[in-house]
mmCIF file of C-alpha atoms in Angstrom:
data_model
loop_
_atom_site.group_PDB
_atom_site.id
_atom_site.type_symbol
_atom_site.label_atom_id
_atom_site.label_comp_id
_atom_site.label_asym_id
_atom_site.label_seq_id
_atom_site.Cartn_x
_atom_site.Cartn_y
_atom_site.Cartn_z
ATOM 1 C CA MET O 1 12.823 18.615 14.615
ATOM 2 C CA PRO O 2 13.293 15.152 16.160
ATOM 3 C CA ASP O 3 16.515 14.366 17.970
ATOM 4 C CA LEU O 4 19.091 13.165 15.406
ATOM 5 C CA THR O 5 19.887 10.041 17.414
ATOM 6 C CA LEU O 6 16.208 9.128 17.613
ATOM 7 C CA TRP O 7 15.812 9.967 13.941
ATOM 8 C CA GLY O 8 18.675 7.621 13.027
ATOM 9 C CA LEU O 9 17.120 4.830 15.074
ATOM 10 C CA PHE O 10 13.800 5.571 13.400
ATOM 11 C CA VAL O 11 15.368 5.247 9.937
ATOM 12 C CA MET O 12 16.903 1.867 10.817
ATOM 13 C CA ALA O 13 13.661 0.579 12.357
ATOM 14 C CA SER O 14 11.686 1.825 9.353
ATOM 15 C CA LEU O 15 13.992 0.044 6.901
ATOM 16 C CA VAL O 16 13.560 -3.227 8.768
ATOM 17 C CA LEU O 17 9.785 -2.842 8.669
ATOM 18 C CA LEU O 18 9.673 -1.723 5.037
ATOM 19 C CA LEU O 19 11.834 -4.617 3.848
ATOM 20 C CA THR O 20 9.468 -7.066 5.557
ATOM 21 C CA PRO O 21 6.686 -7.709 3.018
ATOM 22 C CA GLY O 22 3.296 -6.584 4.275
ATOM 23 C CA PRO O 23 -0.119 -5.819 2.725
ATOM 24 C CA ALA O 24 1.145 -2.778 0.772
ATOM 25 C CA VAL O 25 4.058 -4.746 -0.690
ATOM 26 C CA LEU O 26 1.774 -7.646 -1.628
ATOM 27 C CA TYR O 27 -0.573 -5.210 -3.365
ATOM 28 C CA ILE O 28 2.317 -3.618 -5.291
ATOM 29 C CA VAL O 29 3.780 -6.994 -6.259
ATOM 30 C CA ALA O 30 0.390 -8.217 -7.482
ATOM 31 C CA ARG O 31 -0.053 -5.100 -9.626
ATOM 32 C CA SER O 32 3.506 -5.316 -10.945
ATOM 33 C CA VAL O 33 3.247 -8.980 -11.891
ATOM 34 C CA GLU O 34 -0.154 -8.391 -13.467
ATOM 35 C CA GLN O 35 0.621 -5.274 -15.502
ATOM 36 C CA GLY O 36 4.351 -4.601 -15.415
ATOM 37 C CA LYS O 37 6.833 -2.186 -13.861
ATOM 38 C CA ALA O 38 5.002 1.008 -14.862
ATOM 39 C CA ALA O 39 1.781 -0.084 -13.146
ATOM 40 C CA GLY O 40 3.750 -1.189 -10.106
ATOM 41 C CA LEU O 41 5.472 2.186 -9.768
ATOM 42 C CA VAL O 42 2.212 4.062 -10.292
ATOM 43 C CA SER O 43 0.587 1.952 -7.562
ATOM 44 C CA VAL O 44 3.507 2.895 -5.276
ATOM 45 C CA LEU O 45 2.775 6.583 -5.857
ATOM 46 C CA GLY O 46 -0.926 6.074 -5.196
ATOM 47 C CA ILE O 47 -0.273 4.177 -1.986
ATOM 48 C CA HIS O 48 2.059 6.834 -0.662
ATOM 49 C CA LEU O 49 -0.334 9.637 -1.497
ATOM 50 C CA GLY O 50 -2.591 7.786 0.920
ATOM 51 C CA THR O 51 0.349 7.656 3.335
ATOM 52 C CA ILE O 52 0.528 11.462 3.273
ATOM 53 C CA VAL O 53 -3.099 11.587 4.394
ATOM 54 C CA HIS O 54 -2.367 9.204 7.279
ATOM 55 C CA ILE O 55 0.718 11.188 8.300
ATOM 56 C CA THR O 56 -1.253 14.420 8.345
ATOM 57 C CA ALA O 57 -4.074 12.777 10.276
ATOM 58 C CA ALA O 58 -1.616 11.427 12.855
ATOM 59 C CA ALA O 59 0.052 14.835 13.196
ATOM 60 C CA VAL O 60 -3.196 16.693 13.855
ATOM 61 C CA GLY O 61 -4.759 13.966 16.000
ATOM 62 C CA LEU O 62 -7.448 12.732 13.594
ATOM 63 C CA SER O 63 -6.074 9.179 13.639
ATOM 64 C CA ALA O 64 -6.396 9.035 17.430
ATOM 65 C CA LEU O 65 -9.991 10.252 17.103
ATOM 66 C CA ILE O 66 -10.817 7.515 14.586
ATOM 67 C CA MET O 67 -9.175 4.860 16.746
ATOM 68 C CA SER O 68 -11.194 5.997 19.772
ATOM 69 C CA SER O 69 -14.521 5.724 17.910
ATOM 70 C CA ALA O 70 -15.737 2.201 17.228
ATOM 71 C CA LEU O 71 -18.135 3.449 14.544
ATOM 72 C CA ALA O 72 -15.547 5.574 12.712
ATOM 73 C CA PHE O 73 -13.016 2.748 12.825
ATOM 74 C CA ALA O 74 -15.556 0.243 11.492
ATOM 75 C CA VAL O 75 -16.580 2.550 8.630
ATOM 76 C CA VAL O 76 -12.956 3.068 7.536
ATOM 77 C CA LYS O 77 -12.131 -0.621 7.947
ATOM 78 C CA TYR O 78 -15.054 -2.018 5.975
ATOM 79 C CA LEU O 79 -14.870 0.570 3.194
ATOM 80 C CA GLY O 80 -11.235 -0.367 2.622
ATOM 81 C CA ALA O 81 -11.940 -4.095 2.826
ATOM 82 C CA ALA O 82 -14.880 -3.867 0.415
ATOM 83 C CA TYR O 83 -12.812 -1.896 -2.097
ATOM 84 C CA LEU O 84 -10.021 -4.476 -2.047
ATOM 85 C CA VAL O 85 -12.438 -7.372 -2.461
ATOM 86 C CA TRP O 86 -14.112 -5.528 -5.345
ATOM 87 C CA ILE O 87 -10.739 -5.070 -7.078
ATOM 88 C CA GLY O 88 -10.038 -8.789 -6.582
ATOM 89 C CA ILE O 89 -13.392 -9.886 -8.013
ATOM 90 C CA ARG O 90 -12.990 -7.488 -10.950
ATOM 91 C CA THR O 91 -9.566 -9.013 -11.649
ATOM 92 C CA LEU O 92 -10.806 -12.602 -11.405
ATOM 93 C CA LEU O 93 -13.704 -11.916 -13.774
ATOM 94 C CA ALA O 94 -11.478 -10.302 -16.416
ATOM 95 C CA LYS O 95 -11.115 -12.249 -19.660
ATOM 96 C CA ASP O 96 -7.841 -13.934 -20.518
ATOM 97 C CA PRO O 97 -6.152 -12.053 -23.379
ATOM 98 C CA HIS O 98 -5.754 -13.854 -26.698
ATOM 99 C CA PRO O 99 -2.099 -14.890 -27.178
ATOM 100 C CA GLU O 100 -1.941 -13.194 -30.590
ATOM 101 C CA ALA O 101 -3.555 -9.945 -29.425
ATOM 102 C CA PRO O 102 -1.323 -6.936 -28.768
ATOM 103 C CA ALA O 103 -0.464 -6.461 -25.105
ATOM 104 C CA VAL O 104 -2.541 -3.776 -23.437
ATOM 105 C CA PRO O 105 -2.736 -2.783 -19.791
ATOM 106 C CA ALA O 106 -5.504 -4.543 -17.874
ATOM 107 C CA GLU O 107 -6.237 -1.248 -16.153
ATOM 108 C CA PRO O 108 -5.492 2.373 -17.141
ATOM 109 C CA LEU O 109 -2.636 3.768 -15.052
ATOM 110 C CA ARG O 110 -4.879 6.484 -13.622
ATOM 111 C CA ARG O 111 -7.112 3.721 -12.218
ATOM 112 C CA VAL O 112 -4.083 1.895 -10.836
ATOM 113 C CA PHE O 113 -3.043 5.122 -9.096
ATOM 114 C CA ARG O 114 -6.547 5.670 -7.748
ATOM 115 C CA ASP O 115 -6.808 2.092 -6.491
ATOM 116 C CA GLY O 116 -3.493 2.358 -4.648
ATOM 117 C CA PHE O 117 -4.559 5.622 -3.030
ATOM 118 C CA VAL O 118 -7.985 4.379 -1.940
ATOM 119 C CA VAL O 119 -6.629 1.051 -0.686
ATOM 120 C CA ASN O 120 -4.108 2.755 1.599
ATOM 121 C CA LEU O 121 -6.436 5.592 2.593
ATOM 122 C CA PHE O 122 -9.013 3.148 3.950
ATOM 123 C CA ASN O 123 -6.491 0.748 5.467
ATOM 124 C CA PRO O 124 -6.985 1.020 9.243
ATOM 125 C CA LYS O 125 -3.730 -0.825 9.869
ATOM 126 C CA THR O 126 -1.851 2.124 8.383
ATOM 127 C CA ALA O 127 -3.445 4.508 10.878
ATOM 128 C CA ILE O 128 -2.772 2.066 13.728
ATOM 129 C CA PHE O 129 0.841 1.759 12.613
ATOM 130 C CA PHE O 130 1.504 5.491 12.666
ATOM 131 C CA LEU O 131 -0.214 5.899 16.015
ATOM 132 C CA ALA O 132 1.809 3.086 17.595
ATOM 133 C CA PHE O 133 5.161 3.545 15.844
ATOM 134 C CA LEU O 134 5.848 7.253 15.406
ATOM 135 C CA PRO O 135 5.345 8.374 19.041
ATOM 136 C CA GLN O 136 8.160 6.074 20.164
ATOM 137 C CA PHE O 137 10.646 8.369 18.395
ATOM 138 C CA VAL O 138 9.210 11.700 19.513
ATOM 139 C CA ASP O 139 10.909 13.799 22.191
ATOM 140 C CA PRO O 140 8.610 16.361 23.895
ATOM 141 C CA ALA O 141 11.689 18.377 24.876
ATOM 142 C CA ARG O 142 12.437 18.986 21.190
ATOM 143 C CA GLY O 143 9.350 21.096 20.563
ATOM 144 C CA ALA O 144 5.888 20.661 19.071
ATOM 145 C CA LEU O 145 4.993 16.987 18.732
ATOM 146 C CA HIS O 146 2.976 17.403 15.545
ATOM 147 C CA TRP O 147 6.012 18.766 13.648
ATOM 148 C CA GLN O 148 8.157 15.864 14.855
ATOM 149 C CA ILE O 149 5.482 13.359 13.816
ATOM 150 C CA LEU O 150 5.259 15.061 10.417
ATOM 151 C CA VAL O 151 9.041 14.860 9.865
ATOM 152 C CA LEU O 152 9.162 11.214 10.937
ATOM 153 C CA GLY O 153 6.161 10.368 8.792
ATOM 154 C CA LEU O 154 7.628 12.004 5.700
ATOM 155 C CA THR O 155 10.923 10.209 6.331
ATOM 156 C CA PHE O 156 9.069 6.910 6.470
ATOM 157 C CA MET O 157 7.190 7.773 3.270
ATOM 158 C CA VAL O 158 10.387 8.563 1.325
ATOM 159 C CA LEU O 159 11.993 5.335 2.495
ATOM 160 C CA GLY O 160 8.776 3.513 1.595
ATOM 161 C CA ILE O 161 8.707 4.916 -1.931
ATOM 162 C CA ILE O 162 12.273 3.704 -2.465
ATOM 163 C CA SER O 163 11.778 0.212 -1.010
ATOM 164 C CA ASP O 164 8.348 -0.305 -2.578
ATOM 165 C CA GLY O 165 9.707 0.945 -5.894
ATOM 166 C CA ILE O 166 12.399 -1.736 -5.768
ATOM 167 C CA PHE O 167 9.774 -4.413 -5.101
ATOM 168 C CA ALA O 168 7.732 -3.071 -8.046
ATOM 169 C CA LEU O 169 10.700 -3.128 -10.429
ATOM 170 C CA ILE O 170 11.723 -6.671 -9.461
ATOM 171 C CA ALA O 171 8.177 -8.056 -9.620
ATOM 172 C CA GLY O 172 7.471 -6.156 -12.833
ATOM 173 C CA ALA O 173 10.605 -7.505 -14.510
ATOM 174 C CA ALA O 174 9.636 -11.050 -13.547
ATOM 175 C CA GLY O 175 6.099 -10.435 -14.775
ATOM 176 C CA ASP O 176 7.313 -9.013 -18.093
ATOM 177 C CA PHE O 177 9.171 -12.279 -18.720
ATOM 178 C CA LEU O 178 6.470 -14.625 -17.454
ATOM 179 C CA ARG O 179 3.608 -12.903 -19.270
ATOM 180 C CA ARG O 180 4.967 -14.288 -22.556
ATOM 181 C CA ASN O 181 3.663 -17.660 -21.357
ATOM 182 C CA ARG O 182 -0.065 -18.088 -22.081
ATOM 183 C CA ARG O 183 -0.549 -20.358 -19.076
ATOM 184 C CA PHE O 184 1.029 -17.755 -16.824
ATOM 185 C CA LEU O 185 -1.410 -15.122 -18.092
ATOM 186 C CA ARG O 186 -4.176 -17.127 -16.465
ATOM 187 C CA LEU O 187 -2.197 -17.881 -13.312
ATOM 188 C CA GLN O 188 -1.164 -14.258 -12.747
ATOM 189 C CA ARG O 189 -4.795 -13.143 -13.004
ATOM 190 C CA TRP O 190 -5.783 -15.614 -10.307
ATOM 191 C CA PHE O 191 -2.768 -14.659 -8.207
ATOM 192 C CA ALA O 192 -3.606 -10.958 -8.400
ATOM 193 C CA GLY O 193 -7.325 -11.464 -7.804
ATOM 194 C CA THR O 194 -6.931 -13.764 -4.813
ATOM 195 C CA SER O 195 -4.213 -11.493 -3.372
ATOM 196 C CA PHE O 196 -6.547 -8.491 -3.463
ATOM 197 C CA ILE O 197 -9.398 -10.470 -1.902
ATOM 198 C CA GLY O 198 -7.044 -11.827 0.772
ATOM 199 C CA LEU O 199 -5.891 -8.309 1.602
ATOM 200 C CA GLY O 200 -9.521 -7.230 1.851
ATOM 201 C CA VAL O 201 -10.304 -10.017 4.302
ATOM 202 C CA THR O 202 -7.205 -9.101 6.338
ATOM 203 C CA ALA O 203 -8.311 -5.473 6.480
ATOM 204 C CA ALA O 204 -11.812 -6.496 7.567
ATOM 205 C CA LEU O 205 -10.348 -8.481 10.480
ATOM 206 C CA ALA O 206 -8.195 -5.574 11.723
ATOM 207 C CA THR O 207 -8.797 -4.512 15.314
ATOM 208 C CA ARG O 208 -8.049 -1.296 17.152
ATOM 209 C CA LYS O 209 -5.663 -3.060 19.598
#
């Protein structure tokens, strides 16, 4: 187990980072505004399933291996970027719903979950973050490093689910209100689509240092 003092500092540092909107938050907000609170919360779960993969990879050293290989890093980076851009283009090309038609989700929730998982799984910045951030709060004198990294990673994930869930609920509530406006239906589609494409471009420009 990590030292309790270090763990407390880690929790405070994690909260500061989590409450600062980043790519994951922008993705969740875009989904929430586009489809509502349920889709936003499902995207949170998908993203943090991807987080579990990154935590496990960091604990067993796979993340360090990927970061040390230019080819492996490039494959992960461009797969993630291409998937985000594809989601953005798919969103932009979707038809505007008729104002008198019953409201239906733009995407099935299982697809929203899958998209969140894949987006985070192939986000190289997530792997870089865990490699750079977690070791600062590990104490070799406290035992096996991989168990400490696992505990810290799971702590970060739980805090992330809570903070991201709050962002999803707030954005979803705003979207539920604004989606009654026909003009907003068109604007939110462009907002979501361009956000996804922008995130894809950001992922493509990620570097290992």
